[in-house]
PDB file of C-alpha atoms in Angstrom:
ATOM      1  CA  MET A   1      34.861 -13.797 -20.038  1.00 60.00           C
ATOM      2  CA  LYS A   2      32.025 -15.737 -18.441  1.00 63.00           C
ATOM      3  CA  LEU A   3      33.614 -15.324 -14.990  1.00 61.00           C
ATOM      4  CA  LEU A   4      34.045 -11.598 -15.597  1.00 63.00           C
ATOM      5  CA  SER A   5      30.396 -11.134 -16.569  1.00 74.00           C
ATOM      6  CA  ARG A   6      29.263 -13.124 -13.532  1.00 78.00           C
ATOM      7  CA  THR A   7      31.449 -10.971 -11.281  1.00 81.00           C
ATOM      8  CA  ALA A   8      30.005  -7.811 -12.810  1.00 80.00           C
ATOM      9  CA  VAL A   9      26.457  -9.044 -12.272  1.00 81.00           C
ATOM     10  CA  ASN A  10      27.180 -10.007  -8.656  1.00 82.00           C
ATOM     11  CA  THR A  11      28.754  -6.602  -8.061  1.00 86.00           C
ATOM     12  CA  VAL A  12      25.706  -4.775  -9.390  1.00 87.00           C
ATOM     13  CA  VAL A  13      23.394  -6.972  -7.317  1.00 86.00           C
ATOM     14  CA  GLY A  14      25.521  -6.391  -4.214  1.00 87.00           C
ATOM     15  CA  ILE A  15      25.416  -2.624  -4.699  1.00 89.00           C
ATOM     16  CA  ALA A  16      21.645  -2.765  -5.155  1.00 88.00           C
ATOM     17  CA  VAL A  17      21.247  -4.814  -1.965  1.00 85.00           C
ATOM     18  CA  LEU A  18      23.415  -2.383   0.016  1.00 86.00           C
ATOM     19  CA  TYR A  19      21.519   0.585  -1.404  1.00 87.00           C
ATOM     20  CA  THR A  20      18.259  -1.038  -0.262  1.00 84.00           C
ATOM     21  CA  LEU A  21      19.326  -2.334   3.148  1.00 84.00           C
ATOM     22  CA  LEU A  22      21.557   0.447   4.461  1.00 85.00           C
ATOM     23  CA  PRO A  23      18.671   2.904   5.095  1.00 83.00           C
ATOM     24  CA  VAL A  24      16.764   0.131   6.879  1.00 83.00           C
ATOM     25  CA  LEU A  25      19.824  -0.697   8.984  1.00 84.00           C
ATOM     26  CA  TRP A  26      20.246   2.977   9.860  1.00 82.00           C
ATOM     27  CA  LEU A  27      16.568   3.172  10.846  1.00 83.00           C
ATOM     28  CA  VAL A  28      16.840   0.129  13.132  1.00 84.00           C
ATOM     29  CA  LEU A  29      19.997   1.460  14.833  1.00 81.00           C
ATOM     30  CA  ALA A  30      18.729   5.027  15.125  1.00 81.00           C
ATOM     31  CA  ALA A  31      15.414   3.912  16.623  1.00 81.00           C
ATOM     32  CA  ALA A  32      17.325   2.377  19.529  1.00 81.00           C
ATOM     33  CA  LYS A  33      19.223   5.592  20.377  1.00 79.00           C
ATOM     34  CA  ASN A  34      18.289   8.502  22.595  1.00 77.00           C
ATOM     35  CA  GLY A  35      18.415  12.064  21.350  1.00 71.00           C
ATOM     36  CA  ASP A  36      22.059  12.745  22.255  1.00 71.00           C
ATOM     37  CA  ALA A  37      23.366   9.536  20.644  1.00 70.00           C
ATOM     38  CA  LEU A  38      21.153  10.021  17.609  1.00 72.00           C
ATOM     39  CA  PHE A  39      23.002  13.176  16.601  1.00 72.00           C
ATOM     40  CA  GLY A  40      26.416  11.918  17.662  1.00 66.00           C
ATOM     41  CA  SER A  41      28.958   9.971  15.696  1.00 59.00           C
ATOM     42  CA  ASP A  42      28.590   6.770  17.726  1.00 64.00           C
ATOM     43  CA  LEU A  43      25.491   5.284  16.126  1.00 61.00           C
ATOM     44  CA  LEU A  44      27.088   1.823  16.034  1.00 62.00           C
ATOM     45  CA  SER A  45      28.106   1.841  19.715  1.00 63.00           C
ATOM     46  CA  LEU A  46      26.022   0.854  22.741  1.00 60.00           C
ATOM     47  CA  HIS A  47      26.132   4.408  24.070  1.00 67.00           C
ATOM     48  CA  GLY A  48      22.665   5.906  24.386  1.00 64.00           C
ATOM     49  CA  PHE A  49      20.990   2.552  23.720  1.00 73.00           C
ATOM     50  CA  SER A  50      17.387   3.024  24.910  1.00 78.00           C
ATOM     51  CA  PRO A  51      14.845   1.350  22.592  1.00 79.00           C
ATOM     52  CA  LEU A  52      12.343   0.608  25.366  1.00 84.00           C
ATOM     53  CA  GLN A  53      12.395   4.190  26.573  1.00 86.00           C
ATOM     54  CA  ASN A  54      11.909   5.445  23.014  1.00 85.00           C
ATOM     55  CA  LEU A  55       8.987   3.060  22.639  1.00 89.00           C
ATOM     56  CA  ARG A  56       7.375   4.306  25.847  1.00 90.00           C
ATOM     57  CA  ASP A  57       7.934   7.923  24.823  1.00 89.00           C
ATOM     58  CA  LEU A  58       6.421   7.216  21.408  1.00 90.00           C
ATOM     59  CA  PHE A  59       3.106   6.013  22.808  1.00 91.00           C
ATOM     60  CA  ALA A  60       3.073   8.656  25.536  1.00 90.00           C
ATOM     61  CA  MET A  61       3.845  11.649  23.315  1.00 89.00           C
ATOM     62  CA  ASP A  62       0.896  14.035  22.834  1.00 88.00           C
ATOM     63  CA  LYS A  63      -1.412  11.843  24.921  1.00 88.00           C
ATOM     64  CA  GLY A  64      -0.642   8.692  22.950  1.00 88.00           C
ATOM     65  CA  ILE A  65      -1.902   9.980  19.621  1.00 94.00           C
ATOM     66  CA  TYR A  66       0.527   7.737  17.702  1.00 94.00           C
ATOM     67  CA  GLY A  67      -1.651   4.734  18.514  1.00 93.00           C
ATOM     68  CA  ARG A  68      -4.611   6.574  17.017  1.00 94.00           C
ATOM     69  CA  TRP A  69      -2.599   7.352  13.853  1.00 95.00           C
ATOM     70  CA  TYR A  70      -1.557   3.710  13.582  1.00 95.00           C
ATOM     71  CA  THR A  71      -5.160   2.548  13.872  1.00 94.00           C
ATOM     72  CA  ASN A  72      -6.231   5.065  11.238  1.00 94.00           C
ATOM     73  CA  SER A  73      -3.569   3.814   8.824  1.00 94.00           C
ATOM     74  CA  LEU A  74      -4.666   0.215   9.378  1.00 94.00           C
ATOM     75  CA  LEU A  75      -8.258   1.217   8.656  1.00 93.00           C
ATOM     76  CA  TYR A  76      -7.391   3.151   5.510  1.00 93.00           C
ATOM     77  CA  ALA A  77      -4.885   0.627   4.177  1.00 94.00           C
ATOM     78  CA  VAL A  78      -6.247  -2.787   5.157  1.00 94.00           C
ATOM     79  CA  VAL A  79      -9.975  -2.191   4.741  1.00 94.00           C
ATOM     80  CA  GLY A  80      -9.533   0.193   1.810  1.00 94.00           C
ATOM     81  CA  GLY A  81      -7.005  -2.092   0.126  1.00 94.00           C
ATOM     82  CA  ALA A  82      -9.254  -5.144   0.508  1.00 94.00           C
ATOM     83  CA  ILE A  83     -12.323  -3.389  -0.929  1.00 95.00           C
ATOM     84  CA  SER A  84     -10.242  -1.854  -3.715  1.00 95.00           C
ATOM     85  CA  ALA A  85      -8.800  -5.259  -4.638  1.00 95.00           C
ATOM     86  CA  LEU A  86     -12.253  -6.852  -4.824  1.00 95.00           C
ATOM     87  CA  VAL A  87     -13.645  -3.976  -6.899  1.00 95.00           C
ATOM     88  CA  SER A  88     -10.637  -3.953  -9.243  1.00 95.00           C
ATOM     89  CA  ILE A  89     -10.723  -7.708  -9.829  1.00 95.00           C
ATOM     90  CA  ALA A  90     -14.473  -7.619 -10.480  1.00 95.00           C
ATOM     91  CA  CYS A  91     -14.063  -4.798 -13.011  1.00 94.00           C
ATOM     92  CA  GLY A  92     -11.167  -6.556 -14.703  1.00 94.00           C
ATOM     93  CA  TYR A  93     -13.205  -9.767 -14.892  1.00 94.00           C
ATOM     94  CA  ALA A  94     -16.084  -7.876 -16.506  1.00 93.00           C
ATOM     95  CA  PHE A  95     -13.760  -6.309 -19.087  1.00 93.00           C
ATOM     96  CA  ASP A  96     -12.349  -9.732 -19.925  1.00 92.00           C
ATOM     97  CA  LYS A  97     -15.399 -12.004 -19.975  1.00 91.00           C
ATOM     98  CA  TYR A  98     -18.266  -9.782 -21.108  1.00 90.00           C
ATOM     99  CA  HIS A  99     -18.923  -8.023 -24.392  1.00 89.00           C
ATOM    100  CA  PHE A 100     -20.540  -4.594 -24.392  1.00 88.00           C
ATOM    101  CA  ARG A 101     -20.442  -1.469 -26.511  1.00 90.00           C
ATOM    102  CA  HIS A 102     -17.237   0.561 -26.475  1.00 90.00           C
ATOM    103  CA  LYS A 103     -15.554  -1.931 -24.167  1.00 90.00           C
ATOM    104  CA  GLU A 104     -12.060  -1.370 -25.525  1.00 90.00           C
ATOM    105  CA  LYS A 105     -12.515   2.400 -25.564  1.00 92.00           C
ATOM    106  CA  LEU A 106     -13.549   2.345 -21.924  1.00 93.00           C
ATOM    107  CA  PHE A 107     -10.616   0.123 -21.089  1.00 93.00           C
ATOM    108  CA  GLY A 108      -8.383   2.600 -22.909  1.00 92.00           C
ATOM    109  CA  LEU A 109      -9.660   5.274 -20.516  1.00 92.00           C
ATOM    110  CA  VAL A 110      -8.717   3.004 -17.621  1.00 92.00           C
ATOM    111  CA  LEU A 111      -5.199   2.664 -19.009  1.00 90.00           C
ATOM    112  CA  ALA A 112      -5.009   6.433 -19.494  1.00 92.00           C
ATOM    113  CA  ALA A 113      -6.018   6.919 -15.858  1.00 90.00           C
ATOM    114  CA  VAL A 114      -3.106   4.707 -14.797  1.00 89.00           C
ATOM    115  CA  MET A 115      -0.690   7.284 -16.190  1.00 88.00           C
ATOM    116  CA  VAL A 116      -2.223  10.204 -14.261  1.00 86.00           C
ATOM    117  CA  PRO A 117      -0.171  11.009 -11.104  1.00 84.00           C
ATOM    118  CA  GLN A 118      -2.183  10.869  -7.903  1.00 81.00           C
ATOM    119  CA  THR A 119      -0.984  14.321  -6.865  1.00 82.00           C
ATOM    120  CA  VAL A 120      -2.689  15.781  -9.947  1.00 85.00           C
ATOM    121  CA  LEU A 121      -6.003  14.368  -8.734  1.00 86.00           C
ATOM    122  CA  ALA A 122      -5.699  15.810  -5.234  1.00 86.00           C
ATOM    123  CA  LEU A 123      -7.237  19.219  -6.078  1.00 87.00           C
ATOM    124  CA  PRO A 124     -10.220  17.812  -8.061  1.00 90.00           C
ATOM    125  CA  LEU A 125     -10.837  15.286  -5.284  1.00 91.00           C
ATOM    126  CA  TYR A 126     -10.694  18.071  -2.701  1.00 91.00           C
ATOM    127  CA  LEU A 127     -13.224  20.163  -4.631  1.00 92.00           C
ATOM    128  CA  MET A 128     -15.551  17.166  -4.991  1.00 92.00           C
ATOM    129  CA  ALA A 129     -15.215  16.324  -1.299  1.00 91.00           C
ATOM    130  CA  SER A 130     -15.795  19.961  -0.391  1.00 91.00           C
ATOM    131  CA  GLY A 131     -18.952  20.041  -2.495  1.00 91.00           C
ATOM    132  CA  THR A 132     -20.327  16.981  -0.689  1.00 90.00           C
ATOM    133  CA  GLY A 133     -19.240  18.095   2.776  1.00 90.00           C
ATOM    134  CA  LEU A 134     -16.706  15.299   3.261  1.00 90.00           C
ATOM    135  CA  VAL A 135     -13.579  17.422   3.780  1.00 92.00           C
ATOM    136  CA  GLY A 136     -12.171  16.850   7.245  1.00 90.00           C
ATOM    137  CA  THR A 137     -13.787  13.408   7.605  1.00 92.00           C
ATOM    138  CA  VAL A 138     -12.519   9.848   7.280  1.00 91.00           C
ATOM    139  CA  TRP A 139     -14.505   9.404   4.064  1.00 92.00           C
ATOM    140  CA  ALA A 140     -12.515  12.105   2.263  1.00 92.00           C
ATOM    141  CA  VAL A 141      -9.459   9.830   2.478  1.00 92.00           C
ATOM    142  CA  PHE A 142     -11.174   6.442   2.450  1.00 91.00           C
ATOM    143  CA  VAL A 143     -13.447   6.720  -0.597  1.00 91.00           C
ATOM    144  CA  PRO A 144     -10.832   7.824  -3.205  1.00 90.00           C
ATOM    145  CA  VAL A 145      -8.574   4.831  -2.446  1.00 88.00           C
ATOM    146  CA  LEU A 146     -11.332   2.340  -3.263  1.00 89.00           C
ATOM    147  CA  PHE A 147     -10.863   2.777  -7.011  1.00 89.00           C
ATOM    148  CA  ASN A 148      -7.579   1.843  -8.625  1.00 90.00           C
ATOM    149  CA  PRO A 149      -7.200   1.899 -12.452  1.00 93.00           C
ATOM    150  CA  PHE A 150      -3.991  -0.129 -12.323  1.00 92.00           C
ATOM    151  CA  GLY A 151      -5.820  -2.742 -10.265  1.00 93.00           C
ATOM    152  CA  VAL A 152      -8.509  -2.976 -12.962  1.00 94.00           C
ATOM    153  CA  TYR A 153      -5.807  -3.561 -15.572  1.00 93.00           C
ATOM    154  CA  LEU A 154      -4.253  -6.285 -13.432  1.00 91.00           C
ATOM    155  CA  GLY A 155      -7.701  -7.758 -12.839  1.00 93.00           C
ATOM    156  CA  ARG A 156      -8.198  -8.200 -16.574  1.00 93.00           C
ATOM    157  CA  VAL A 157      -4.752  -9.780 -16.934  1.00 91.00           C
ATOM    158  CA  PHE A 158      -5.444 -12.225 -14.107  1.00 91.00           C
ATOM    159  CA  SER A 159      -8.868 -13.067 -15.516  1.00 91.00           C
ATOM    160  CA  GLN A 160      -7.341 -13.859 -18.893  1.00 89.00           C
ATOM    161  CA  GLY A 161      -4.690 -16.055 -17.301  1.00 85.00           C
ATOM    162  CA  TYR A 162      -6.590 -17.842 -14.552  1.00 87.00           C
ATOM    163  CA  VAL A 163     -10.236 -18.180 -15.589  1.00 88.00           C
ATOM    164  CA  PRO A 164     -10.844 -20.371 -18.667  1.00 89.00           C
ATOM    165  CA  ASP A 165     -14.019 -19.623 -20.601  1.00 88.00           C
ATOM    166  CA  GLU A 166     -14.816 -23.352 -20.638  1.00 89.00           C
ATOM    167  CA  VAL A 167     -15.134 -23.438 -16.861  1.00 88.00           C
ATOM    168  CA  LEU A 168     -17.584 -20.541 -16.894  1.00 89.00           C
ATOM    169  CA  GLU A 169     -19.636 -22.184 -19.631  1.00 89.00           C
ATOM    170  CA  ALA A 170     -19.772 -25.404 -17.617  1.00 89.00           C
ATOM    171  CA  ALA A 171     -21.030 -23.481 -14.579  1.00 88.00           C
ATOM    172  CA  ARG A 172     -23.726 -21.774 -16.641  1.00 88.00           C
ATOM    173  CA  ILE A 173     -24.824 -25.096 -18.127  1.00 87.00           C
ATOM    174  CA  ASP A 174     -25.194 -26.422 -14.581  1.00 85.00           C
ATOM    175  CA  GLY A 175     -27.650 -23.603 -13.929  1.00 85.00           C
ATOM    176  CA  ALA A 176     -25.468 -21.080 -12.084  1.00 84.00           C
ATOM    177  CA  GLY A 177     -26.304 -17.419 -12.605  1.00 87.00           C
ATOM    178  CA  GLU A 178     -23.734 -14.813 -13.456  1.00 88.00           C
ATOM    179  CA  LEU A 179     -23.212 -13.695  -9.857  1.00 89.00           C
ATOM    180  CA  ALA A 180     -23.003 -17.283  -8.605  1.00 89.00           C
ATOM    181  CA  THR A 181     -20.554 -18.141 -11.378  1.00 91.00           C
ATOM    182  CA  TYR A 182     -18.354 -15.235 -10.431  1.00 91.00           C
ATOM    183  CA  PHE A 183     -18.377 -15.649  -6.655  1.00 91.00           C
ATOM    184  CA  ARG A 184     -18.344 -19.461  -6.499  1.00 88.00           C
ATOM    185  CA  VAL A 185     -16.083 -20.244  -9.460  1.00 89.00           C
ATOM    186  CA  ALA A 186     -14.165 -17.297 -10.906  1.00 91.00           C
ATOM    187  CA  LEU A 187     -13.316 -15.467  -7.681  1.00 90.00           C
ATOM    188  CA  ARG A 188     -11.681 -18.560  -6.203  1.00 89.00           C
ATOM    189  CA  MET A 189      -9.467 -18.871  -9.269  1.00 89.00           C
ATOM    190  CA  LEU A 190      -8.657 -15.174  -9.013  1.00 91.00           C
ATOM    191  CA  THR A 191      -7.393 -15.373  -5.416  1.00 89.00           C
ATOM    192  CA  PRO A 192      -3.741 -14.723  -6.446  1.00 88.00           C
ATOM    193  CA  GLY A 193      -4.932 -11.671  -8.355  1.00 89.00           C
ATOM    194  CA  VAL A 194      -6.909 -10.355  -5.383  1.00 92.00           C
ATOM    195  CA  VAL A 195      -3.889 -10.771  -3.097  1.00 91.00           C
ATOM    196  CA  THR A 196      -1.507  -9.147  -5.580  1.00 90.00           C
ATOM    197  CA  VAL A 197      -3.739  -6.110  -6.114  1.00 92.00           C
ATOM    198  CA  PHE A 198      -4.329  -5.924  -2.350  1.00 93.00           C
ATOM    199  CA  LEU A 199      -0.583  -5.802  -1.658  1.00 91.00           C
ATOM    200  CA  PHE A 200      -0.033  -3.073  -4.239  1.00 90.00           C
ATOM    201  CA  GLN A 201      -2.916  -1.032  -2.873  1.00 93.00           C
ATOM    202  CA  LEU A 202      -1.980  -1.683   0.758  1.00 93.00           C
ATOM    203  CA  THR A 203       1.494  -0.270   0.126  1.00 92.00           C
ATOM    204  CA  ALA A 204       0.169   2.722  -1.805  1.00 91.00           C
ATOM    205  CA  ILE A 205      -2.446   3.644   0.815  1.00 93.00           C
ATOM    206  CA  TRP A 206      -0.122   3.071   3.785  1.00 93.00           C
ATOM    207  CA  ASN A 207       2.460   5.409   2.260  1.00 90.00           C
ATOM    208  CA  ASN A 208      -0.146   7.898   1.079  1.00 88.00           C
ATOM    209  CA  PHE A 209       0.709  11.363   2.321  1.00 89.00           C
ATOM    210  CA  PHE A 210      -0.467  14.130   0.036  1.00 90.00           C
ATOM    211  CA  LEU A 211      -4.181  13.262  -0.064  1.00 91.00           C
ATOM    212  CA  PRO A 212      -4.586  13.112   3.749  1.00 92.00           C
ATOM    213  CA  MET A 213      -2.617  16.356   4.063  1.00 92.00           C
ATOM    214  CA  VAL A 214      -5.053  18.067   1.685  1.00 92.00           C
ATOM    215  CA  MET A 215      -8.225  16.542   3.108  1.00 93.00           C
ATOM    216  CA  LEU A 216      -7.667  16.408   6.878  1.00 92.00           C
ATOM    217  CA  SER A 217      -7.214  19.081   9.513  1.00 89.00           C
ATOM    218  CA  ASP A 218      -7.997  17.080  12.659  1.00 90.00           C
ATOM    219  CA  GLN A 219      -4.862  15.323  13.942  1.00 91.00           C
ATOM    220  CA  LYS A 220      -6.967  12.502  15.353  1.00 92.00           C
ATOM    221  CA  LEU A 221      -7.779  11.428  11.779  1.00 93.00           C
ATOM    222  CA  TYR A 222      -4.196  11.517  10.505  1.00 94.00           C
ATOM    223  CA  PRO A 223      -2.517   8.383   9.171  1.00 94.00           C
ATOM    224  CA  VAL A 224       0.960   7.485  10.422  1.00 95.00           C
ATOM    225  CA  SER A 225       2.724   9.126   7.472  1.00 92.00           C
ATOM    226  CA  LEU A 226       1.104  12.517   8.017  1.00 93.00           C
ATOM    227  CA  GLY A 227       1.351  12.289  11.799  1.00 93.00           C
ATOM    228  CA  LEU A 228       5.078  11.608  11.720  1.00 93.00           C
ATOM    229  CA  TYR A 229       5.513  14.486   9.287  1.00 92.00           C
ATOM    230  CA  SER A 230       3.799  16.853  11.706  1.00 92.00           C
ATOM    231  CA  TRP A 231       6.026  15.641  14.549  1.00 92.00           C
ATOM    232  CA  ASN A 232       9.119  15.977  12.409  1.00 89.00           C
ATOM    233  CA  SER A 233       8.129  19.565  11.605  1.00 89.00           C
ATOM    234  CA  SER A 234       7.778  20.259  15.336  1.00 86.00           C
ATOM    235  CA  ALA A 235      11.188  18.686  16.042  1.00 81.00           C
ATOM    236  CA  THR A 236      12.981  21.773  14.724  1.00 80.00           C
ATOM    237  CA  VAL A 237      11.624  23.617  17.760  1.00 82.00           C
ATOM    238  CA  SER A 238      11.314  20.680  20.168  1.00 82.00           C
ATOM    239  CA  PRO A 239      14.200  18.203  19.606  1.00 81.00           C
ATOM    240  CA  GLU A 240      12.590  15.615  21.896  1.00 83.00           C
ATOM    241  CA  TYR A 241      10.412  14.659  18.940  1.00 86.00           C
ATOM    242  CA  TYR A 242      13.340  13.279  16.909  1.00 86.00           C
ATOM    243  CA  PRO A 243      13.777   9.917  18.732  1.00 88.00           C
ATOM    244  CA  VAL A 244      10.043   9.193  18.704  1.00 90.00           C
ATOM    245  CA  VAL A 245       9.786  10.084  15.010  1.00 91.00           C
ATOM    246  CA  VAL A 246      12.521   7.574  14.170  1.00 90.00           C
ATOM    247  CA  MET A 247      10.955   4.878  16.368  1.00 91.00           C
ATOM    248  CA  GLY A 248       7.546   5.620  14.859  1.00 93.00           C
ATOM    249  CA  ALA A 249       8.979   5.284  11.348  1.00 91.00           C
ATOM    250  CA  LEU A 250      10.436   1.885  12.265  1.00 91.00           C
ATOM    251  CA  LEU A 251       7.103   0.615  13.598  1.00 93.00           C
ATOM    252  CA  ALA A 252       5.356   1.985  10.512  1.00 92.00           C
ATOM    253  CA  ILE A 253       7.045  -0.518   8.196  1.00 91.00           C
ATOM    254  CA  ILE A 254       6.022  -3.578  10.243  1.00 91.00           C
ATOM    255  CA  PRO A 255       2.514  -4.046   8.754  1.00 91.00           C
ATOM    256  CA  LEU A 256       3.897  -3.992   5.214  1.00 89.00           C
ATOM    257  CA  LEU A 257       6.552  -6.575   6.090  1.00 89.00           C
ATOM    258  CA  VAL A 258       3.987  -8.811   7.787  1.00 90.00           C
ATOM    259  CA  ALA A 259       1.597  -8.570   4.837  1.00 89.00           C
ATOM    260  CA  PHE A 260       4.268  -9.456   2.281  1.00 85.00           C
ATOM    261  CA  VAL A 261       5.584 -12.365   4.373  1.00 85.00           C
ATOM    262  CA  LEU A 262       2.144 -13.862   5.042  1.00 85.00           C
ATOM    263  CA  LEU A 263       0.831 -13.392   1.487  1.00 81.00           C
ATOM    264  CA  GLN A 264       4.000 -13.965  -0.537  1.00 77.00           C
ATOM    265  CA  ARG A 265       2.830 -17.413  -1.682  1.00 73.00           C
ATOM    266  CA  PHE A 266      -0.176 -15.898  -3.460  1.00 70.00           C
ATOM    267  CA  TRP A 267       1.824 -12.897  -4.625  1.00 61.00           C
ATOM    268  CA  ARG A 268       4.542 -14.987  -6.245  1.00 60.00           C
ATOM    269  CA  SER A 269       2.021 -17.132  -8.096  1.00 58.00           C
ATOM    270  CA  GLY A 270       0.232 -13.977  -9.196  1.00 52.00           C
ATOM    271  CA  LEU A 271       3.336 -12.618 -10.871  1.00 51.00           C
ATOM    272  CA  THR A 272       3.172 -15.454 -13.430  1.00 51.00           C
ATOM    273  CA  ALA A 273      -0.459 -14.814 -14.381  1.00 48.00           C
ATOM    274  CA  GLY A 274       0.407 -13.593 -17.861  1.00 45.00           C
ATOM    275  CA  ALA A 275       2.234 -16.827 -18.642  1.00 45.00           C
ATOM    276  CA  VAL A 276      -0.617 -19.144 -17.632  1.00 44.00           C
ATOM    277  CA  LYS A 277      -2.700 -20.580 -20.451  1.00 42.00           C
TER     278      LYS A 277
END
């Protein structure tokens, strides 16, 4: 019976791994094929193998605008994710360590905001950006991603798990002000929380599609996700776009992989925040 249950578990895990890896494998193989081989039945053969040519075509297509899209995505995701993580952790720390009127009610609003789909907020954000003249600018996409209710919730959880009240009291007794206590003591303890929230926000912003589509009309401001979508729409008329779209999609996942590999030590320790006393 024990062997049977172990076999069943391994089977489910194997199916899950295949379900996850097969699309990635297809993407890697398809990115190395030219247009004719891409739509043929010989994806696994060496016929039509031209990854370098696809890479050159990718950065030459439409005057090399893919590089501009990639830079835009890095700006939105890396800078926006970092600022959002710092803001979220600071807010979560304040909810945990300070006492003020209606604190729990306000935190309840934060939790309610977590359950609101981002697509629902696109129209109100567009109207607000239109009223301030930000539509069609970088700020229309950059500013909304700086505030993340789920990050505030995680910030409070990390603060409860990683920052003992006794340490803060000791810092205050030594004469440190509230800002100095936070930046010199608490923030260092909250590093796993900052990295964890950053990774969540980095992924969300990098894959963000609907908000840029609503806010932006200039292709030079597009992120990679929206730029590839526009190329894919053009591929129905101009098939030469298909190989570069696939190669562009493959390159688009590299920053996320690099971020998770480099920061996995902090991320793994952050997952156990709720169990730390």
